[in-house]
mmCIF file of C-alpha atoms in Angstrom:
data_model
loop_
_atom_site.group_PDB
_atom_site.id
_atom_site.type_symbol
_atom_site.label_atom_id
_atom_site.label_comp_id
_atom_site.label_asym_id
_atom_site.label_seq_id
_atom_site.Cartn_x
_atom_site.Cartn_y
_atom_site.Cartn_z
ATOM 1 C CA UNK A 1 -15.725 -6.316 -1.159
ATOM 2 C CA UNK A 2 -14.936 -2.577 -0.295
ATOM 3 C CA UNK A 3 -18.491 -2.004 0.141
ATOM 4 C CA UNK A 4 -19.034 -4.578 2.632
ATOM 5 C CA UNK A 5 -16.082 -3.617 4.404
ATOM 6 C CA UNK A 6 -17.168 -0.300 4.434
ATOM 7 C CA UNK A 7 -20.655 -1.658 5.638
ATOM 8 C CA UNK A 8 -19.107 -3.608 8.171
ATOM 9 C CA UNK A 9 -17.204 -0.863 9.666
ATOM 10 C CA UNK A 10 -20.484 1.466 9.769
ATOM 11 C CA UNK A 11 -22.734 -0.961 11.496
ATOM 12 C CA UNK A 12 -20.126 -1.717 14.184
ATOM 13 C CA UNK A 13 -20.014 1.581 15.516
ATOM 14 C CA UNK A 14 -23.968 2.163 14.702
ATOM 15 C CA UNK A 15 -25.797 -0.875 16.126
ATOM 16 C CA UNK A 16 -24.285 -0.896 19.953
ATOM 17 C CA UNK A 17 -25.739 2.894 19.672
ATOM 18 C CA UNK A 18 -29.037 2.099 18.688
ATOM 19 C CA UNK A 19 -29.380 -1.267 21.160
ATOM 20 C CA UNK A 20 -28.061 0.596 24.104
ATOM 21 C CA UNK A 21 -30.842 3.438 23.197
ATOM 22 C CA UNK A 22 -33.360 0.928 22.755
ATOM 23 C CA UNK A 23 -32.265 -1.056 26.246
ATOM 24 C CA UNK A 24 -32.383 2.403 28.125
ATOM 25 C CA UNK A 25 -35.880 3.238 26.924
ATOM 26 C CA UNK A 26 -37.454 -0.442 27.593
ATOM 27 C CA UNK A 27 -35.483 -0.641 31.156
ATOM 28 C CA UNK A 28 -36.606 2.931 32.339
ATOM 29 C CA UNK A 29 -40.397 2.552 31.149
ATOM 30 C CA UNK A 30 -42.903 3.418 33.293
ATOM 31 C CA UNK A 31 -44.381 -0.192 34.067
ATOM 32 C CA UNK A 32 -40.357 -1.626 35.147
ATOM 33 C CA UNK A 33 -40.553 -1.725 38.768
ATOM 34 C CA UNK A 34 -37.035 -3.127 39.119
ATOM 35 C CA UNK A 35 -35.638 0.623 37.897
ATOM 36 C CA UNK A 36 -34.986 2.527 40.686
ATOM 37 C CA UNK A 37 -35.856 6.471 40.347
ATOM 38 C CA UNK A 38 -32.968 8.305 42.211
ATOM 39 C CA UNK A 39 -33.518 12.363 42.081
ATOM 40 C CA UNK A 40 -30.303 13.759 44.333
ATOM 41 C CA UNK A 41 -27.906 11.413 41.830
ATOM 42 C CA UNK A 42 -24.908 13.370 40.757
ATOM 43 C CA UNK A 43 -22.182 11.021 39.665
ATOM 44 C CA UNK A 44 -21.164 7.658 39.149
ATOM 45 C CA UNK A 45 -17.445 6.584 38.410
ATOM 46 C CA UNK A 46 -18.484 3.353 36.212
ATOM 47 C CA UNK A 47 -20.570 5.630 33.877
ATOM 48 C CA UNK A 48 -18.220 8.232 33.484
ATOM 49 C CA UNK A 49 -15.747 5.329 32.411
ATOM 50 C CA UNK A 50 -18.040 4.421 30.122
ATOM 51 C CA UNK A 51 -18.995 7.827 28.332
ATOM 52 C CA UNK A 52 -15.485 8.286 28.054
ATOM 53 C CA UNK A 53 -13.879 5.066 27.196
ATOM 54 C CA UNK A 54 -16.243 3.963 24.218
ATOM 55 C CA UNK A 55 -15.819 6.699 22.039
ATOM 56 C CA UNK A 56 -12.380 6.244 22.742
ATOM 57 C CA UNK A 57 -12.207 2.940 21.500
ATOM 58 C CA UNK A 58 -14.495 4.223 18.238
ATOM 59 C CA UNK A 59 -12.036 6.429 17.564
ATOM 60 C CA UNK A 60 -9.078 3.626 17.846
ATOM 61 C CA UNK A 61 -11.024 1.185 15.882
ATOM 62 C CA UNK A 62 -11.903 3.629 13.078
ATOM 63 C CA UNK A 63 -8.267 5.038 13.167
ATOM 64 C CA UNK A 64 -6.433 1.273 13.178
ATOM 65 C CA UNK A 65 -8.559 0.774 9.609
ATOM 66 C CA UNK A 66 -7.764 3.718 8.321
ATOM 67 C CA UNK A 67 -4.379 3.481 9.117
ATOM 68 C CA UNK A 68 -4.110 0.171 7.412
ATOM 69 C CA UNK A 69 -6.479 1.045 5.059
ATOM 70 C CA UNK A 70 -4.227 3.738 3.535
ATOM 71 C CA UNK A 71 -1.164 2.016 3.743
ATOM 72 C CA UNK A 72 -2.626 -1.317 2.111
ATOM 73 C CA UNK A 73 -3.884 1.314 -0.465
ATOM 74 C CA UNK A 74 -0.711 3.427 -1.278
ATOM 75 C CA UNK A 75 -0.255 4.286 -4.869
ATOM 76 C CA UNK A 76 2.901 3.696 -4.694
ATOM 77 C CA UNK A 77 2.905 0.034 -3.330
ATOM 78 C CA UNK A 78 4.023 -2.423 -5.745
ATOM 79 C CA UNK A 79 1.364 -5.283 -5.970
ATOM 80 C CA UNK A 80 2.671 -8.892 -4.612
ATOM 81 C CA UNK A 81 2.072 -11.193 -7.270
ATOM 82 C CA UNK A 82 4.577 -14.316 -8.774
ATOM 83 C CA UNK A 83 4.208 -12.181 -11.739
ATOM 84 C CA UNK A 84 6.849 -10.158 -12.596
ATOM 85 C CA UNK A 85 5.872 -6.414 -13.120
ATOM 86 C CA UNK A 86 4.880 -4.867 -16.388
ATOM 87 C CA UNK A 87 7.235 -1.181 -16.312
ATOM 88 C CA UNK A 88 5.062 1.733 -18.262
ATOM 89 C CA UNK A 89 6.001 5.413 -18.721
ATOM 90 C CA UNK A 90 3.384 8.116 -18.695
ATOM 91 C CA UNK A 91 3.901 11.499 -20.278
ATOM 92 C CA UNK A 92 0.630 13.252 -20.233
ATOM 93 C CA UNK A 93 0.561 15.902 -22.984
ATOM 94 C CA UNK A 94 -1.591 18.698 -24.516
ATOM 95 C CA UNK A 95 -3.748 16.474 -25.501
ATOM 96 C CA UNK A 96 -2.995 13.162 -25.336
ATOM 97 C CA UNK A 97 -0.884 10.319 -23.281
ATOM 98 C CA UNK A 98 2.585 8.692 -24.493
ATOM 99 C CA UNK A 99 3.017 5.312 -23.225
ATOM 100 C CA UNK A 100 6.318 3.792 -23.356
ATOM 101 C CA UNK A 101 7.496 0.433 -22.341
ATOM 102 C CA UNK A 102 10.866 0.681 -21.424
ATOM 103 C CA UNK A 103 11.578 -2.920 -21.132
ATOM 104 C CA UNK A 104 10.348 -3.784 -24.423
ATOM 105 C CA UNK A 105 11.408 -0.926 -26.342
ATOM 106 C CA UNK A 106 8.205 0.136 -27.942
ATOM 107 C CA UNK A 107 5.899 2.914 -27.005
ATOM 108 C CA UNK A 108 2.168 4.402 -28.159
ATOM 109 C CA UNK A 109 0.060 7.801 -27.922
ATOM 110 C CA UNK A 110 -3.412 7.106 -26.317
ATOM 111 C CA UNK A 111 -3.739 3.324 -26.649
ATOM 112 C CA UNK A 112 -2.235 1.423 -23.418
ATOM 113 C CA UNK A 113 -2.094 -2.157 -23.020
ATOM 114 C CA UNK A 114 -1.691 -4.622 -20.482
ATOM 115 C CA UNK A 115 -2.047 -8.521 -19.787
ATOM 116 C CA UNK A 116 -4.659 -9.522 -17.197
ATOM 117 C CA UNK A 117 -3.017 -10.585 -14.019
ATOM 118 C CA UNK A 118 0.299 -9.679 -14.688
ATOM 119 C CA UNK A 119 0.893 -6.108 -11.959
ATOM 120 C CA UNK A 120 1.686 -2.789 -13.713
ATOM 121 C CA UNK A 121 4.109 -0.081 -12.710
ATOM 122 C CA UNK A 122 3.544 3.385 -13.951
ATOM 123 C CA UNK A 123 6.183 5.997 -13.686
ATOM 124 C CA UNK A 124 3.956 8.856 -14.537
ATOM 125 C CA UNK A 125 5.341 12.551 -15.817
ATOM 126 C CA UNK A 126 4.267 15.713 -17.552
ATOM 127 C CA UNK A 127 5.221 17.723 -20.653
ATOM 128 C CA UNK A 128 2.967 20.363 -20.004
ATOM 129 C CA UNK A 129 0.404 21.368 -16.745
ATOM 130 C CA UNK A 130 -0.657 19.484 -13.995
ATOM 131 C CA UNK A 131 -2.957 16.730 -14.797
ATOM 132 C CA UNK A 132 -4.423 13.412 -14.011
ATOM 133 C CA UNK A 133 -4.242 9.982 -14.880
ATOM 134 C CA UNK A 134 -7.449 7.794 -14.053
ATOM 135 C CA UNK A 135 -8.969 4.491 -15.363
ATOM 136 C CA UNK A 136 -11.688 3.851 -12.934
ATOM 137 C CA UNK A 137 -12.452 0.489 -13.912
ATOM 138 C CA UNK A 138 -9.221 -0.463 -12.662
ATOM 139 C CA UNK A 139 -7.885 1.619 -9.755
ATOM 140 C CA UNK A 140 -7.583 5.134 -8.370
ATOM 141 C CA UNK A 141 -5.855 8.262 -10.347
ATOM 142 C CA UNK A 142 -2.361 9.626 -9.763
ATOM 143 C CA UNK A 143 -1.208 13.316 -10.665
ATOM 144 C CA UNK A 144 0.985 14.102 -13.625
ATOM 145 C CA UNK A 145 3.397 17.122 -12.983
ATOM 146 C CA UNK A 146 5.980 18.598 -15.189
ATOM 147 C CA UNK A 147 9.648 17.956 -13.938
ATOM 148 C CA UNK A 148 8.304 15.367 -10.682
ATOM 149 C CA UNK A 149 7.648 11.807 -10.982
ATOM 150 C CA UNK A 150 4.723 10.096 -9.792
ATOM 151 C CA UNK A 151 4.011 6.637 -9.298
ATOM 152 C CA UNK A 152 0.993 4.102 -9.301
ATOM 153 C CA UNK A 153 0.988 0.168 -9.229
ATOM 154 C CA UNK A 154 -2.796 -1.387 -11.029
ATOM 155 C CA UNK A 155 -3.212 -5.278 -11.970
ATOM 156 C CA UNK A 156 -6.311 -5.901 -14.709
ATOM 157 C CA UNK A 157 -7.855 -9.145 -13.395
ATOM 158 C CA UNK A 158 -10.851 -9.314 -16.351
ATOM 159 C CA UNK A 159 -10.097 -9.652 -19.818
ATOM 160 C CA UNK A 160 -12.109 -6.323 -21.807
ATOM 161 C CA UNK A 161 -11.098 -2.878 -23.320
ATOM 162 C CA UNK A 162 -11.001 -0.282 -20.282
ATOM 163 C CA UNK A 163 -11.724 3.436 -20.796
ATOM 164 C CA UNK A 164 -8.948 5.584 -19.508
ATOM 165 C CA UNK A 165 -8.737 9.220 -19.017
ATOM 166 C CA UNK A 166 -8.075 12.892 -17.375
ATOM 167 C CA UNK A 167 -9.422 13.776 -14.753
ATOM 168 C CA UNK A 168 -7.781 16.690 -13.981
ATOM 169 C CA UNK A 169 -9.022 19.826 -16.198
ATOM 170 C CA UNK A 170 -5.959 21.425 -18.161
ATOM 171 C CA UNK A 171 -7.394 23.365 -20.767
ATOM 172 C CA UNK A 172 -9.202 23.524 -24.020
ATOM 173 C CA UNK A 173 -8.284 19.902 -25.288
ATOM 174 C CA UNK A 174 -8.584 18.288 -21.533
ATOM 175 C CA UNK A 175 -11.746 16.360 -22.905
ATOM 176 C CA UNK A 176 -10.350 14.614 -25.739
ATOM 177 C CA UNK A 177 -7.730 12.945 -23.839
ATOM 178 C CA UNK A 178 -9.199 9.382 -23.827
ATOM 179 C CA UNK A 179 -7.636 6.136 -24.418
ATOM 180 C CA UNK A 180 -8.268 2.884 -24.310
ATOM 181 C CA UNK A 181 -6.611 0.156 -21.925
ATOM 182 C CA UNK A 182 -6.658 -3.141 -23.780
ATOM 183 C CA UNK A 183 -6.551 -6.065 -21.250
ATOM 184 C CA UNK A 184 -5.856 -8.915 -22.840
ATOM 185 C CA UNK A 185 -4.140 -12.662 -21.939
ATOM 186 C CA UNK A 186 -0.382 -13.141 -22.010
ATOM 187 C CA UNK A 187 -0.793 -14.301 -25.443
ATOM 188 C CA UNK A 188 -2.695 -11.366 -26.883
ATOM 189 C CA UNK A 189 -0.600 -8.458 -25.230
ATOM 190 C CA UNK A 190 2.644 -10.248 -27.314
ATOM 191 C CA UNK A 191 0.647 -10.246 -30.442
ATOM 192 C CA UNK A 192 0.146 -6.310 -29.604
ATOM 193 C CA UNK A 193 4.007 -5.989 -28.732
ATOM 194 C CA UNK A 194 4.584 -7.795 -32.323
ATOM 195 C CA UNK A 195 2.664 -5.809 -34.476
ATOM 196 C CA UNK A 196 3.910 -2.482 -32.742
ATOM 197 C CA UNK A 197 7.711 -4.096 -33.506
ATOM 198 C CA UNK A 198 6.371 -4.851 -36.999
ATOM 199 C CA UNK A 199 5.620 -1.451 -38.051
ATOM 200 C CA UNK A 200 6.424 2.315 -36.764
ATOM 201 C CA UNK A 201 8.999 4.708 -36.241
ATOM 202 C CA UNK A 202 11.406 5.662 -33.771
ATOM 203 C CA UNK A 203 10.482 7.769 -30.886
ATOM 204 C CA UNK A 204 13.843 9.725 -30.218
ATOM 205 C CA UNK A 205 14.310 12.787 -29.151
ATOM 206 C CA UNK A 206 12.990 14.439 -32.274
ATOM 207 C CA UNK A 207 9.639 12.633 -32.594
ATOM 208 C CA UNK A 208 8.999 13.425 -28.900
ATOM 209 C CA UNK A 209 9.491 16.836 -29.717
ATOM 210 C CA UNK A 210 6.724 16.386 -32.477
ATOM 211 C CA UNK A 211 4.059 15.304 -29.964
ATOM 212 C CA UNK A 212 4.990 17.671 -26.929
ATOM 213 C CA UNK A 213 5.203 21.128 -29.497
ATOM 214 C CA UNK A 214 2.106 20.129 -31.123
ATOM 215 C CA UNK A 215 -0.694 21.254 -28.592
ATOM 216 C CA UNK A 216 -3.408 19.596 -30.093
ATOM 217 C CA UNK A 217 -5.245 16.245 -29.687
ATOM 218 C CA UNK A 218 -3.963 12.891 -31.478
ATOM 219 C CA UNK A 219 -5.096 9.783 -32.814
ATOM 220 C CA UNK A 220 -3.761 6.836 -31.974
ATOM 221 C CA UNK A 221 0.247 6.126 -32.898
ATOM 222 C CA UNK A 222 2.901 3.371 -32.618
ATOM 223 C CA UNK A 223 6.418 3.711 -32.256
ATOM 224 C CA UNK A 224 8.408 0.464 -32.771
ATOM 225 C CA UNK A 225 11.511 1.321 -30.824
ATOM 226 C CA UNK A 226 12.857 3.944 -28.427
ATOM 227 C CA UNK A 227 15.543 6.070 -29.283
ATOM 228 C CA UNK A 228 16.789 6.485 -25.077
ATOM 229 C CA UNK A 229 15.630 7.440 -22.237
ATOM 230 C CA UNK A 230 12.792 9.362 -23.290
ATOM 231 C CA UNK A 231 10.700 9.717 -19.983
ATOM 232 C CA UNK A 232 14.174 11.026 -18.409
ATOM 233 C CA UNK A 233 14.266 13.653 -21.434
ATOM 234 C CA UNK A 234 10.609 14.203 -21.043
ATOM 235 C CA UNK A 235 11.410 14.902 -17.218
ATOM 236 C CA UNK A 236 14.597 17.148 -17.912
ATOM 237 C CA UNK A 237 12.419 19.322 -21.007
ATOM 238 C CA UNK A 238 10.205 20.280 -18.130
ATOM 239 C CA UNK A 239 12.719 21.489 -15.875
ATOM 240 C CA UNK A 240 14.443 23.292 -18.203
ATOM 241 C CA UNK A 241 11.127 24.977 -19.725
ATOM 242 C CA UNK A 242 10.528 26.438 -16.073
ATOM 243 C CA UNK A 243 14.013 27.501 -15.777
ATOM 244 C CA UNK A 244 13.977 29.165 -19.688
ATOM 245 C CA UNK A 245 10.769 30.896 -18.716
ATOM 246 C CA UNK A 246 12.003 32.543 -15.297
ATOM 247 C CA UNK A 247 14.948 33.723 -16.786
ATOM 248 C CA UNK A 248 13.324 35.470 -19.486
ATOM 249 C CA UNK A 249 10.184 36.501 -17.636
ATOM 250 C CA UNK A 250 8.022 34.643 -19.966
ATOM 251 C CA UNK A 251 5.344 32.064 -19.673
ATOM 252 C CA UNK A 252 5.948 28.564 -18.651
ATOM 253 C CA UNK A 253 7.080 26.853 -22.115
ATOM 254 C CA UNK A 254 9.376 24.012 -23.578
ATOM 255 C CA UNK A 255 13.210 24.240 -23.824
ATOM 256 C CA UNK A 256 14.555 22.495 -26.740
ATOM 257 C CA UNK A 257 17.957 22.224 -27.810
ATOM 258 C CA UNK A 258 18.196 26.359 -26.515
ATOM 259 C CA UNK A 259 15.334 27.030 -27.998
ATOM 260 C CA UNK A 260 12.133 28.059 -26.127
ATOM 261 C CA UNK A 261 8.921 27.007 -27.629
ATOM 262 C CA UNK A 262 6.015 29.510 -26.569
ATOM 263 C CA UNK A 263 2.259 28.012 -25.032
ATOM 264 C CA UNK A 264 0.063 30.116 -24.019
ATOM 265 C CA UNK A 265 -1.969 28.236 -20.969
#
């Protein structure tokens, strides 16, 4: 659909170009007796209208679709559906992605899951550098940045197991950070919810501290509950890390309960 649009667009502002070239070359032919040659001509008011006004209205007609265009795509539109709106957090990590479902009280590291149809909300953070969430299959990428928030809305419409990634290079482990997006029916993504419930730990404060301190790529984990608002912390570790590091003239790195955790990056 975006390609014919796109195609659509193109050949609106191409074809009157190329007939209007092709009219002038068959009207001013040598054999057209009806086209009058005029040597002292100079100016004409209706032609310099013209020259002037249709690239105008190019430039309006591209502009009006982009305008829309952008708007209609914002990242941070919610979808309009009757559905109501799957919530996810994102923490992007070194290396590897924590998922947590605030609603539901359950969370995972590099397996995200969703039910087709239904719109998703990501609230997207960092624990570490600047980085970048993408699944192609399903809709553009949005930035991760330590201490900021960052939002993107994405609805799965086929069922299948998506391949989600970084796209943003962050260092040594930036190509392991992979996951897979299983889209599933309503009926399947509770099964998922169950058997996280079913078995796992806690992600509180500690565990999170586990995964962000650890600087190395992960496996896939479930966490049957959430100990708080762990995104928040998440958000709050970050700003303290950069605040740590100033005042001590070291290297950005993770405040802890007052303690600083060194990374080199």
């Amino acid at each position: 659909m975006l390609l014919l649009e796109a195609l659509i667009t193109m050949l609106v502002v191409v074809v009157p170009v190329i007939v209007l070239a092709l009219v002038y070359f068959w009207w001013f032919r040598s054999t057209n007796n009806k086209a009058i040659y005029r040597p002292d001509w100079e100016y004409s008011g209706r032609i310099e209208f013209s020259i002037w006004m249709v690239p105008l209205l190019v430039v309006l007609f591209l502009s009006a679709i982009a305008w829309t265009g952008a708007h209609d795509l914002d990242p941070y539109q919610p979808i309009a559906s009757e559905q109501k709106p799957l919530n996810v957090q994102v923490v992007s990590m070194d290396w590897k992605w924590l998922f947590i479902y605030p609603d539901l009280g359950i969370a995972s590291v590099n397996e995200l899951a969703v039910p087709v149809g239904v719109p998703v909300n990501f609230k997207l953070t960092s624990a570490t550098v600047m980085n970048s969430f993408f699944i192609p299959s399903v809709g553009g990428q949005i930035y991760t940045m330590a201490g900021m928030q960052t939002s993107l809305s994405l609805q799965v419409t086929d069922l299948g197991t998506y391949e989600g990634f970084s796209a943003q290079f962050s260092g040594d482990g930036f190509s392991d950070m992979h996951f897979p997006v299983l889209a599933t029916n309503q009926a399947g993504f509770e099964a998922w919810v169950a058997k996280l419930k079913s078995g796992g730990g806690s992600l509180g404060p500690r565990e999170y501290t586990r995964l962000a301190s650890s600087h190395k790529t992960s496996g896939i984990e479930h966490f049957a509950s959430v100990d708080g608002d762990i995104f928040g912390y998440a958000m709050l570790l970050s700003v303290d890390s950069v605040a740590v590091s100033r005042e001590c003239g070291q290297k950005p790195a993770m405040a802890i309960d007052g303690m600083v955790l060194g990374k080199e990056y």
